[in-house]
Every structure is written in structure tokens, then in C-alpha cells.
């Protein structure tokens, strides 16, 4: 076995974990009317099938003041018990130890969801919105402690093996810990003993109520950048106070905080294994509690190193097991090349959750749809057919893979010499090599499935007809519109000057066919990585870049993935100039005549080249011709409508399942 440290069992109170990989807590936002249902069952059961030793089910708000999202479970209600018991019993039957996280976000509660004023130690501000919070009275502190205990009892009745009490990211418990958010002068503030009394009372009373055969974990986080939260030395002292009283069986260590939010769910811009240092220090402190390290631990190889070096007892891989729910099983079978690696893009996990949708995954669209599709596995087709897929971008790759998995005879034709389409170009942007890894994974899978993958193969309609395939799928993508049309100027169909020789698309830049000069003006109408990542690439290559956008800030669409601030920070450090809430009214070849969308004032930007990151356009000539020939084709991805890679892979999966 190449990853021996992952697969050594571990005793955790009254349970023995079969391996060292945890599927950690995260809000899926799947609850319907506050209750767990079939969607939750399918989601967690898939990770149990995939081999996770311990599953920490998403946080349960313990009190009405703790409600944060529309998809939260009902706080303080026994009505959740039957739904949770279905989940615990099903996953335990597959060998998973089942834990539920209990949380209270304190000052950061959402009044619009809870209809309840947020509670906090000293009435501090929310970092989710501009609301303030209510400083808790002694009676309300007691009420909240009891709410945690009642929630733990409810979890025990629902069949959970234990609970994880949340004291991370500046939630209520660690709001009590930090003098920044706790200015109390009574028994709940002042000294460290007083500031930890709240959390110690919660854990101690849960143990008294639930007995010895019940696991109690504590979730904490490390944020040294903000300057107002416990230092690592102080965090170790806090953990020792709890450990000395035997209050916890394990500690989960995450990264970031509600003030430093982008590090809670770190994108590809961050280093991997973010909490290894604090986890290692906690291990060296010889706590009796087991130590779980999480935060950007993507791969079994990374987990094995952390465990083998003694930096942690367990490793929580969340997004990695969303991307590939069978990550653990594949690692155990020495099939790490078959693991579909997480991109750390946050587009469909946190990106959907941030829009108040249930979570999914860009590269694994079965996430969130397990109860509809049966998970990330495939039922053989009743009648295998010959399938021709035209275009090896993300939609075509996924459709070809799924169709072949189901037993169809698949040919995948691609005009270019490489797979991936525009997605491959995205993988050439700084720090986005994980996309190239995914495309390589696809080619390996297609080879194993004996898909006839033909590169440098441009097919006209008559050539497609001559193939004689039972099913034709067009995944031919989209091309830049090349008109310079800006949504901010809807009456201008084509940007004056757009036909000049020094106007380029993002694709031209990433394919290295653009001849740019020193000063580059990039028009970004998308607010996503297409424009932002290209500006990063250009600035890193030494160009003087001005990024102009109609949006109020650069990277507006990245905000939903919690990666926009870090991206802007990187661009600013590279000297990229930002021009927001503006549009271009003419390109002369040496400068852009621009207009402020706020004041309508005109201004100019001199540049050697103009790069357009604007909308794409699908060419419908081929599908229309095939239709006229009596050979209708099925369209997926950008060939159907220009959108994201997530839409392309989803449609490839969905069509592949239906063939």
C-alpha cells in the first residue's frame, strides 16, 4: 500500500475509525422546511460508500438566534430526528462513524433568516452584514448552554455517535474566547479561565447528559493575519484548558475567520495544508484529544504526509470528497490516478451556497443530485449504441466518459491537437494547473474505457453523417463574439475600432497568438477568472495592464466564491490599474475613448493593445445543417448556450446518463 498512514485504524472513544480520513462539516443548504430529506441521505451515503471513516454532518443551529441560512435545520425541534436517523443508520451500516456539528454564529447571525436578533458576548458587529448584536445576559447564556446540551441529546436520539461543538471562525464560542469580542466584566469575561467558561460548560454538560459512549469534538480555527484573534500560543493554552478537564475527544483545526473569510474555504490561490503548523503544535502539546487538520488538504498524498510526519491524527478532506466521493476507496486500492482532483475553485460548492442554493461541484455534478442519479456510478445501458461526440471540451469529455462507462461505443472527435477546449486555456492561467490535471484525468479515463479519441479531426456535416453513429452529440463550444459588444452600452452593436489589428480576445492571449506590446487594456465584462486570470497572466509576464470593467469592483462574480479579494490583492501587487463602472466607446488603435457609467464623463486610456473578455457566441451552422439533413444532433455545453464549465460538465453528465 502506497499510503499506509491513511489506512491505519484509530480508536476514538468508544469507536474505532477504519481509516484516518474525515468528511468534515459544511453547510449543504439542502434542507426543505428545516428538515433533512432524500437529498441529504443521498449526499452523505455516497461519501460513506466512498470510504470516509467519519462523517461530520453539517451544522445544526442550536437556538433560534443561531440560524444563519435558509437551508439550516430546525433549531430546537425533535422533528429532525427521523430524517437524521435514516442518514446515520444508512451510513453506519457502511462503516462510517457519524457526528453532527452544533453551532451558534453569535454576532454573525442573519436576522432576515432567523427573525431573531443575533446574540453575542458584548454586542459586537456582524461581519456578514451591517447589523449589530445583542449582548447576552447571564440568563441568556444559561439558555444557550442548555440549547447546546438539548441539541446533543437530540443528536444521540437520532443515532449520531457524537457531536462536534463549533468554536471556529469567530462564532459564538470563540467570540467569548477573544478580548476583541468579549469585553465582559462578569464571570464570563476578563481572565482566560472566565472567557473559556462558556465553552467548557457546554462540553462538560454534554458529557454529563450523553454519557461516556458519545464522542465530543471541538472545532477551532487559526487566523493569525487579522490580529485580533488568539495567537497560536493562546490557542494552545485554550485547548489545554479544555483537554485538562477531559472535555473533548478530538479537535478539528480549520483556517480563517468571518473577518478573513476567503481563508475559510481557500481557493487555488492559497497554499495547501494550511493548518499543518498549528495541528503539529497541538500534537506536540501531548493533548489526550485527537487532532484533525483541515483546510485545503486536497489529496490523499498530502493527507498521508501529514499523518506520517505526526502533524495530525486525522485529516479532513471536504471539497476533495465532494469532487470525488470515492477518493478514499480509490486511494486504498492504489488507484490514485483515478481520483478526480478538486480544482479548489469554489464555484459550485461555496459559489452556490453563497447564492442560497444547495451545493454541487463543478467537476462532479452528481454532488447534490445523488438522490436523483444514484451517485457517481453508472447503470449499464439496456441497448449499447454507437455514439459520436464532436468536441473534447469539458462537456464532450464528460459525455463521452459517462456514455462509455454505461457500455456505449464512443468516438470523441476534436478539431484541436489537445483535449479541453477553452477550459484548457483557463488551466494556463497562474496557479490553475489543477485544470490541466483534470483534463489529463479525463484522457486517462477515456483510454481505459477504450473511447476512440481522435484529435486534429474537424468534421463537417457530411462527414458526421458518414460516421453512421446511432447518436450524435455536438459539444463544439463557442467562440469570442469579436464585436466588442458591451452590455453596459446595449445600443452599440459593435465597438467602433474593434476590427483594428491590435484587438485580441482572451483566447488569443492564452494561446500566445496575440502580439500585445507593453501597455495592455483589458475590457472585462464577466467579472470572473476569464478576465481576472488573464490580467494576472499578463501582469506576471511583465505587461503594464489596465483592467476596465462596468462592474463596481474587479472580480465581481468571484465574490460568490470567496476568492475576489485575494485576486484583487494579487493584481494590485502586480501593478494592475483598476478602472471600474466604465465602458469603452471607441478604440483608435493607440487609445480607448471611455466613459464613466456614473457621471457620463469622457476620458482616455492609452494602450498598445486591447484585449476583450466579453461574451461568447455559439455557431449554429453545423447543428442546423445536420437537422436539414434529417440527422438531428444533441447540443450540450457552450454549443447550446455559452456559459461556465460547470454547466458544460453538468450537461455532459446528464446527457450521458440518458443515452
XYZ file of C-alpha atoms in Angstrom, residues 227 229 424 443:
4
model
C -4.513 40.415 14.620
C -7.941 36.535 17.477
C -7.544 24.014 -21.238
C -7.813 11.379 -21.119
